[in-house]
Coordinates of C-alpha atoms and ligand atoms in Angstrom, one line a residue:
X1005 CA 13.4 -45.4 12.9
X1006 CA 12.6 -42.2 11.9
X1007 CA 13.6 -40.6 9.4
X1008 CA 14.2 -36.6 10.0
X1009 CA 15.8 -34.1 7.8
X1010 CA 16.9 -30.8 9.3
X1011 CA 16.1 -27.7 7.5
X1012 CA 18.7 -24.6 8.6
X1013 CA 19.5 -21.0 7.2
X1014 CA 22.3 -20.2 9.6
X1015 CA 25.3 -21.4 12.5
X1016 CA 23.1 -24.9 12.9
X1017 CA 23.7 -24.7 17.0
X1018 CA 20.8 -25.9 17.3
X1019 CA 21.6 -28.3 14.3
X1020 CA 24.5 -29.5 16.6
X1021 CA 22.3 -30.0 19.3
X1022 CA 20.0 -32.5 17.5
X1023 CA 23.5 -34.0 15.8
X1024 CA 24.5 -34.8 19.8
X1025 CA 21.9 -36.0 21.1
X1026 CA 21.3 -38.6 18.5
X1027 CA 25.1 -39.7 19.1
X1028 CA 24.8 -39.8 22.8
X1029 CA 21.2 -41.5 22.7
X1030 CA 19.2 -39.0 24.0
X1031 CA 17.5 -39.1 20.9
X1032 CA 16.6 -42.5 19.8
X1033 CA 14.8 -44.2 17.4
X1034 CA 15.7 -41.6 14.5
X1035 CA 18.4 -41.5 11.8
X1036 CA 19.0 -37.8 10.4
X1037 CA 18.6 -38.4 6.8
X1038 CA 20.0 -35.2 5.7
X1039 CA 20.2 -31.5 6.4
X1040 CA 19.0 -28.8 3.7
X1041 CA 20.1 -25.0 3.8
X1042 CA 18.5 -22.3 1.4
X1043 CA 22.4 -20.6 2.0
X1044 CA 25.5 -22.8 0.4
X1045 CA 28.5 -21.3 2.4
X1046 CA 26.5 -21.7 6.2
X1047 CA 28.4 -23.5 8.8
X1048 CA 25.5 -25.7 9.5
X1049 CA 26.7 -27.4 6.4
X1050 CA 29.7 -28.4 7.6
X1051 CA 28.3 -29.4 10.7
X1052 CA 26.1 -32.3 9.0
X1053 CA 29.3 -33.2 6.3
X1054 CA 31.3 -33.2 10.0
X1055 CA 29.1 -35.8 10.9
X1056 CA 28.5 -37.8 7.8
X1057 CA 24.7 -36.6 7.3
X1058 CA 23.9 -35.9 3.5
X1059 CA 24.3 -31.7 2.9
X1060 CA 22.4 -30.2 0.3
X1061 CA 21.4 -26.9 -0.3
X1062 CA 18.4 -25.1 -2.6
X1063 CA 19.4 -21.8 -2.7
X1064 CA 16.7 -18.8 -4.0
X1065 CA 19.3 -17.0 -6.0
X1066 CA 19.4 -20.1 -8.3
X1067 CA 16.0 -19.7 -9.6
X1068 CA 14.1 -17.3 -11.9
X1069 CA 10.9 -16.7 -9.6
X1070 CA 9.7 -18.1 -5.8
X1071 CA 7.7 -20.6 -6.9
X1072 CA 10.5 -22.0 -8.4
X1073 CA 12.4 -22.5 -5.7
X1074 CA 9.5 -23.4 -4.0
X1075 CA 8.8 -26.7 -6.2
X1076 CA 12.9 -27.8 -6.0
X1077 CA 12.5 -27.1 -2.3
X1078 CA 9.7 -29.5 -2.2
X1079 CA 11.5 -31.8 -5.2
X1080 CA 14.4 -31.9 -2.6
X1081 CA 12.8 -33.0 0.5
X1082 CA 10.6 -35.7 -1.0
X1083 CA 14.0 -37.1 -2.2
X1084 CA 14.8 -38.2 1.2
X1085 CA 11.4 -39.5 2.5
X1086 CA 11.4 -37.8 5.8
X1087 CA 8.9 -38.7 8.1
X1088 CA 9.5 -35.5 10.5
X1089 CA 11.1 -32.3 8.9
X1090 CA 12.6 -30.3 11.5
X1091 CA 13.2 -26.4 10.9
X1092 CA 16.2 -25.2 13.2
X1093 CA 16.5 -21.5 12.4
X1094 CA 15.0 -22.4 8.6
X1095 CA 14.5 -18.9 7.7
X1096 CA 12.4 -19.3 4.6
X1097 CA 8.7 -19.4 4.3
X1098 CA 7.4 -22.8 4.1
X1099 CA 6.1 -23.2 0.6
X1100 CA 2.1 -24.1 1.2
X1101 CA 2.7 -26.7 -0.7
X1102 CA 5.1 -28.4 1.4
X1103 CA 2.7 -27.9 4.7
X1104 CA -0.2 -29.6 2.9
X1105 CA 2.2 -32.5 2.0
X1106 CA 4.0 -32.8 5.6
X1107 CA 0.7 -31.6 7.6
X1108 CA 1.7 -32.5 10.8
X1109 CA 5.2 -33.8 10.4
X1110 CA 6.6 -30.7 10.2
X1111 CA 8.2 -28.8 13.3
X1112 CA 9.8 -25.2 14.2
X1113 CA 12.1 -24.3 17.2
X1114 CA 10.8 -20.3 17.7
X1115 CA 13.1 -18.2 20.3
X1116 CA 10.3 -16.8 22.6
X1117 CA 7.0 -18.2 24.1
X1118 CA 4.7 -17.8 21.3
X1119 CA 2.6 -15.8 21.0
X1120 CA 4.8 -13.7 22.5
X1121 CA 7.3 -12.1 19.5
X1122 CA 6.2 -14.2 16.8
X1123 CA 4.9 -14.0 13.4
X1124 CA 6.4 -11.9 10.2
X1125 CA 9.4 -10.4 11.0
X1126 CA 10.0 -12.0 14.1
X1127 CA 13.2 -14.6 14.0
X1128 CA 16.8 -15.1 15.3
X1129 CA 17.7 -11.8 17.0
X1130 CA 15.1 -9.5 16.0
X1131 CA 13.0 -11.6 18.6
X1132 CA 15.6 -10.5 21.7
X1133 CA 15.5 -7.6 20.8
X1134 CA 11.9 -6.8 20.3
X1135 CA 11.7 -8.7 23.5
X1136 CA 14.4 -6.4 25.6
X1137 CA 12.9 -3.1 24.3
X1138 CA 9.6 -4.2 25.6
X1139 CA 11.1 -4.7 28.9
X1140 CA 9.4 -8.4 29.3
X1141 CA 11.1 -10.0 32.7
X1142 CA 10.7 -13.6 31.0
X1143 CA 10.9 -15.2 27.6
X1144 CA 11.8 -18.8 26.4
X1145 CA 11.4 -20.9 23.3
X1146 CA 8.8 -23.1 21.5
X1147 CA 8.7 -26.1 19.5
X1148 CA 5.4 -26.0 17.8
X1149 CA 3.8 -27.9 14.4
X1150 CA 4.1 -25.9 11.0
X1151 CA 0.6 -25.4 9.9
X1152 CA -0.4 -22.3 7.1
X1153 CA 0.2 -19.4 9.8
X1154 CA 3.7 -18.0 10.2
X1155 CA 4.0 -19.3 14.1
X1156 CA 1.0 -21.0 14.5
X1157 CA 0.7 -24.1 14.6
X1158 CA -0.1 -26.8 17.6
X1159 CA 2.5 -26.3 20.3
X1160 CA 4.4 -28.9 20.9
X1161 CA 7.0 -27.4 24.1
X1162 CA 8.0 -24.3 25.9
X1163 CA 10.7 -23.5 28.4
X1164 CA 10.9 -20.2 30.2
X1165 CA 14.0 -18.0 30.4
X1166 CA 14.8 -15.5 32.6
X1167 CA 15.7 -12.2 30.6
X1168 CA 18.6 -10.2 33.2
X1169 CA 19.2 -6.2 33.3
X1170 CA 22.2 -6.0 31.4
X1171 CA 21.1 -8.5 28.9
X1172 CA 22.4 -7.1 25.4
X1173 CA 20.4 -9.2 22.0
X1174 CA 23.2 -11.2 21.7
X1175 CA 23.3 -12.2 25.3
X1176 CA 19.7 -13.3 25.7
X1177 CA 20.1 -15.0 22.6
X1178 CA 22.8 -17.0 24.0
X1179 CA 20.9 -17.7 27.5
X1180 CA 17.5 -18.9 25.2
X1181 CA 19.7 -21.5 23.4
X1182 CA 21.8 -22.7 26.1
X1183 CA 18.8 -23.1 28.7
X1184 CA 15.9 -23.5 26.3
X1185 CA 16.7 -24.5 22.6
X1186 CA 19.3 -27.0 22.5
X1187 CA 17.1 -28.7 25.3
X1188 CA 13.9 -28.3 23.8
X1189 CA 14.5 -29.7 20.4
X1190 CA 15.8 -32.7 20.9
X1191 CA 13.2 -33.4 23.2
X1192 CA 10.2 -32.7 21.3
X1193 CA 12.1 -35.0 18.6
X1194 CA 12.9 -37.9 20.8
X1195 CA 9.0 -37.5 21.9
X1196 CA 7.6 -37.7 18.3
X1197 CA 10.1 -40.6 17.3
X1198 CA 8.8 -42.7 20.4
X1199 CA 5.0 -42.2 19.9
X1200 CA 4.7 -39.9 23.1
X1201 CA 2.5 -36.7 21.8
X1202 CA -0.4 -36.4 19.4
X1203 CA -2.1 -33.6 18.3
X1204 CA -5.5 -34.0 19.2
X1205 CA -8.3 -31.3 18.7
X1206 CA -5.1 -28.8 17.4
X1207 CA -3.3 -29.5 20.4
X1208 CA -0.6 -31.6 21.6
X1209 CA -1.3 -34.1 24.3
X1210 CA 1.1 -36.1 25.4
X1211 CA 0.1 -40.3 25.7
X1212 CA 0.0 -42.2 28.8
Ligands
LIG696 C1 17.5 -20.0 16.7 O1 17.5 -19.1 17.8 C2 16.1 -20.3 16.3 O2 15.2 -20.4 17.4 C3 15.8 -19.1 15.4 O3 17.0 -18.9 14.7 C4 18.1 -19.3 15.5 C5 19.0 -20.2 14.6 O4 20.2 -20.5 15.3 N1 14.6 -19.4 14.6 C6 13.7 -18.4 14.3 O5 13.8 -17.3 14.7 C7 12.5 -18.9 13.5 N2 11.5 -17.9 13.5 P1 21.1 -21.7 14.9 O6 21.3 -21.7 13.4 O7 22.4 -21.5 15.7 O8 20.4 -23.0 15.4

C-alpha cells in the first residue's frame, strides 16, 4: 500500500476528491496516512477528521523565523513515513529540504497547463484570472513532480478546459476543478500507487 499524506492550505475540494476515490476504489492500493495544513481553522481539516484520516497542522505563525517552520514541517511529515506527498492547493513553499528528501515522491495539482500561468505568484484564483484577462480560449490543470523550481517539475498529467465568454474567476475556477482537478488527481495517484509512470530522462513515461 502506499502510504500518501495530503498537504492542503484551503477548502480541500480537491482533498475530498482524493478522500472519494480511495472509498469508492478508484484509487487503490494507497491508505491516506494523514493530511497536514499550514492554516488550523481550514475546512480541509475537517474533511480528513470527517473521514477518520490523522489532521495535523504546522502553522508559520507558531514559529520565530521560516526556517523554523521549515524543519517542524519536515519533522512532521517524516512522522508519518509517506511514500508519496501530495500537495492539493498547499500554498507554502516547499522547504528545499523537504524536495531533496522526497525527490520524486512529491506531487502538485497546478490550475492551468503549465507553463502557462505558473510560477511565483501564480495559485488558486490569481491563475483564472491572469488567465481571463489574457483572453486565452483554453486552460486546464496539471499534476506535475515537485523538483527545486516553483512549477517545474516532470509533468505527470494535463486536461484541457474550455474557458467560456462570461466566465467570471470564480467560474472558471469552478469549471477547472469539476472537469480537470478532481479527475486529474486521483488519477495520477492511482497511477503512481500501481507502478504505471516513471520519470525517465525528467519526464514521465507511462509503463507498458
Ligand atoms: C486548487 O485549484 C489547486 O489547483 C490550487 O489551489 C486550489 C485549492 O483548492 N493550487 C495552486 O494554485 C497551487 N499553485 P482546494 O483547497 O479546494 O482543493
Amino acid at each position: 500500500m502506499l502510504r500518501v499524506m495530503v498537504l492542503v492550505s484551503g477548502g480541500g475540494t480537491n482533498l475530498q476528491a482524493i478522500i472519494d476515490a480511495v472509498a469508492s476504489g478508484t484509487i487503490t492500493n494507497t491508505e491516506l496516512v494523514a493530511v497536514l495544513s499550514n492554516n488550523k481553522t481550514v475546512k480541509s481539516l475537517e474533511r480528513a477528521r470527517n473521514a477518520g484520516i490523522p489532521a495535523i497542522s504546522v502553522s508559520p505563525k507558531d514559529f520565530e523565523s521560516r526556517a523554523e517552520f521549515n524543519e517542524a514541517l519536515l519533522a512532521k511529515v517524516d512522522e508519518y513515513q509517506p511514500d508519496l506527498v501530495v500537495l492539493a492547493g498547499f500554498l507554502v513553499a516547499i522547504p528545499e529540504a523537504m524536495v531533496h528528501k522526497y525527490n520524486g515522491r512529491i506531487i502538485n495539482i497546478h490550475p492551468s497547463l503549465i507553463p502557462s500561468f505558473c510560477g511565483v505568484g501564480y495559485y488558486g484564483l490569481k491563475v483564472h484570472e491572469k488567465a481571463l484577462e489574457r483572453g486565452v480560449k483554453v486552460t486546464g490543470a496539471t499534476v506535475h513532480f515537485v523538483n527545486e523550481g516553483m512549477d517545474e517539475g516532470p509533468i505527470v498529467a494535463q486536461k484541457a478546459v474550455a474557458v467560456e465568454d462570461d466566465d467570471t474567476p470564480e467560474i472558471l475556477q469552478r469549471r477547472v476543478m469539476e472537469q480537470a482537478e478532481w479527475i486529474l488527481l486521483p488519477q495520477a495517484i492511482d497511477d503512481i500507487a500501481n507502478g504505471r509512470i516513471a520519470v525517465v530522462d525528467g519526464k514521465v513515461k507511462r509503463l507498458k
